[in-house]
XYZ file of C-alpha atoms in Angstrom:
170
model
C 2.417 19.535 8.842
C 5.230 16.981 9.068
C 6.856 18.868 11.977
C 3.578 19.637 13.727
C 2.382 16.029 13.650
C 5.433 14.844 15.588
C 4.495 17.243 18.412
C 0.911 16.000 18.846
C 0.538 13.940 22.014
C -2.748 12.331 20.945
C -1.692 9.167 19.087
C -4.818 8.854 16.935
C -4.739 12.456 15.736
C -0.977 12.354 15.201
C -1.354 9.309 12.957
C -4.259 10.924 11.120
C -2.243 14.088 10.437
C 0.729 11.993 9.321
C -1.585 9.922 7.098
C -2.840 13.175 5.543
C 0.758 14.248 4.861
C 1.479 10.990 3.041
C -1.815 11.142 1.141
C -0.948 14.657 -0.056
C 2.524 13.509 -1.157
C 0.986 10.459 -2.850
C -1.383 12.736 -4.778
C 1.454 15.131 -5.665
C 3.619 12.274 -6.959
C 0.747 11.026 -9.099
C 0.406 14.545 -10.519
C 4.104 14.605 -11.397
C 3.839 11.168 -13.003
C 0.836 12.447 -14.974
C 2.953 15.226 -16.461
C 5.952 13.024 -17.229
C 3.977 10.182 -18.776
C 1.780 12.508 -20.790
C 4.867 13.650 -22.697
C 6.216 10.106 -22.859
C 2.960 8.700 -24.229
C 2.770 11.492 -26.808
C 6.309 10.618 -27.989
C 5.803 6.890 -27.362
C 9.257 6.729 -25.770
C 11.356 7.736 -22.770
C 14.669 9.486 -22.765
C 17.090 8.636 -19.926
C 16.399 11.778 -17.886
C 12.649 11.394 -18.160
C 12.836 7.710 -17.213
C 14.930 8.571 -14.147
C 12.411 11.275 -13.140
C 9.515 8.850 -13.648
C 11.246 6.148 -11.572
C 11.933 8.613 -8.779
C 8.333 9.856 -8.748
C 7.052 6.293 -8.815
C 9.205 5.369 -5.825
C 7.940 8.412 -3.899
C 4.354 7.564 -4.839
C 4.657 3.985 -3.567
C 6.377 4.983 -0.330
C 3.745 7.570 0.505
C 0.836 5.320 -0.470
C 2.209 2.566 1.781
C 2.780 4.968 4.686
C -0.736 6.354 4.282
C -2.185 2.843 4.390
C -0.167 2.023 7.531
C -0.997 5.226 9.423
C -4.601 5.891 8.409
C -7.232 4.905 10.952
C -9.358 1.904 9.985
C -12.347 4.041 8.962
C -10.195 6.173 6.633
C -8.633 3.063 5.091
C -12.127 1.781 4.356
C -13.082 5.117 2.788
C -9.850 5.069 0.761
C -10.531 1.550 -0.485
C -14.171 2.329 -1.333
C -13.380 5.540 -3.205
C -10.097 4.564 -4.849
C -11.050 1.051 -5.963
C -12.349 1.887 -9.440
C -11.672 0.827 -13.010
C -10.243 4.268 -13.745
C -7.650 3.879 -10.985
C -6.921 0.335 -12.129
C -6.365 1.578 -15.702
C -4.186 4.449 -14.460
C -1.880 2.140 -12.554
C -1.921 -0.402 -15.369
C -0.583 2.325 -17.695
C 2.061 3.224 -15.105
C 3.073 -0.453 -14.917
C 3.305 -0.621 -18.715
C 5.580 2.428 -18.750
C 7.730 0.894 -16.017
C 7.958 -2.520 -17.689
C 8.730 -1.263 -21.191
C 10.992 1.489 -19.893
C 13.541 2.877 -22.331
C 12.485 0.511 -25.137
C 9.275 2.555 -25.550
C 6.417 1.527 -27.860
C 3.785 1.940 -25.140
C 0.865 2.441 -27.516
C -1.102 4.328 -24.855
C -3.272 7.221 -25.934
C -1.972 10.345 -24.162
C -5.400 12.026 -23.995
C -6.996 8.958 -22.475
C -4.067 8.628 -20.034
C -4.373 12.256 -18.976
C -8.121 11.959 -18.445
C -7.900 8.786 -16.359
C -5.000 9.914 -14.204
C -6.733 13.253 -13.594
C -9.854 11.382 -12.477
C -7.665 9.279 -10.161
C -6.144 12.424 -8.663
C -9.643 13.827 -8.126
C -10.549 10.657 -6.239
C -7.552 11.268 -3.972
C -8.931 14.758 -3.380
C -12.249 13.201 -2.354
C -10.363 11.028 0.135
C -8.643 14.151 1.496
C -12.036 15.753 2.086
C -13.208 12.686 3.986
C -10.026 12.821 6.044
C -10.751 16.464 6.931
C -14.257 15.480 8.063
C -12.773 12.735 10.230
C -10.262 15.120 11.842
C -12.888 17.800 12.517
C -15.256 15.252 14.050
C -12.471 13.843 16.228
C -11.416 17.309 17.378
C -15.021 18.285 18.169
C -15.415 15.128 20.271
C -12.196 15.887 22.163
C -13.272 19.501 22.772
C -16.658 18.313 24.048
C -14.945 15.818 26.364
C -12.536 18.488 27.651
C -15.452 20.878 28.241
C -17.316 18.184 30.135
C -14.219 17.469 32.269
C -13.832 21.191 33.077
C -17.516 21.434 34.007
C -17.288 18.367 36.274
C -14.122 19.702 37.898
C -15.710 23.143 38.393
C -18.836 21.686 39.972
C -16.697 19.432 42.168
C -14.538 22.351 43.258
C -17.621 24.496 43.974
C -19.191 21.711 46.030
C -15.896 21.238 47.868
C -15.699 24.945 48.674
C -19.345 24.995 49.832
C -18.774 21.898 51.969
C -15.601 23.392 53.463
C -17.349 26.731 54.061
C -20.304 25.039 55.784
C -17.906 22.990 57.884
C -16.032 26.124 58.970
């Protein structure tokens, strides 16, 4: 998808496909953070390797979220904000911030089951946004196909009229 999107000449659809790529990577990073922090919250501490992995995943998550927000068409940004602006998402990212702030010192006092449930719900919301993005792409493609079909029909009628005019002239 990353290679294909760079070859699309239509700017709007290229940006939409690129936005999808970053949304998918954002969701994947959140899934990886879910796994890492679930173990961390069960143990109530990080080890150095796990903290490095968490920091790396968090950086990837932020980069892809920001790129999605930059590239997504206005309507998709509105859908994203409407779907993803919930208390569950707020709590998920609040727990992530707590893990980041306390780091290697540990003592997070976050229930691992509750964490896992909330972050899973947040990931499901990202899936809902993906589905809305698919609808947007399909609608846009259908409109472009209809426009291309109309242009072909107009050209064909024009060519036929031109041939008839030329034939009657001859």
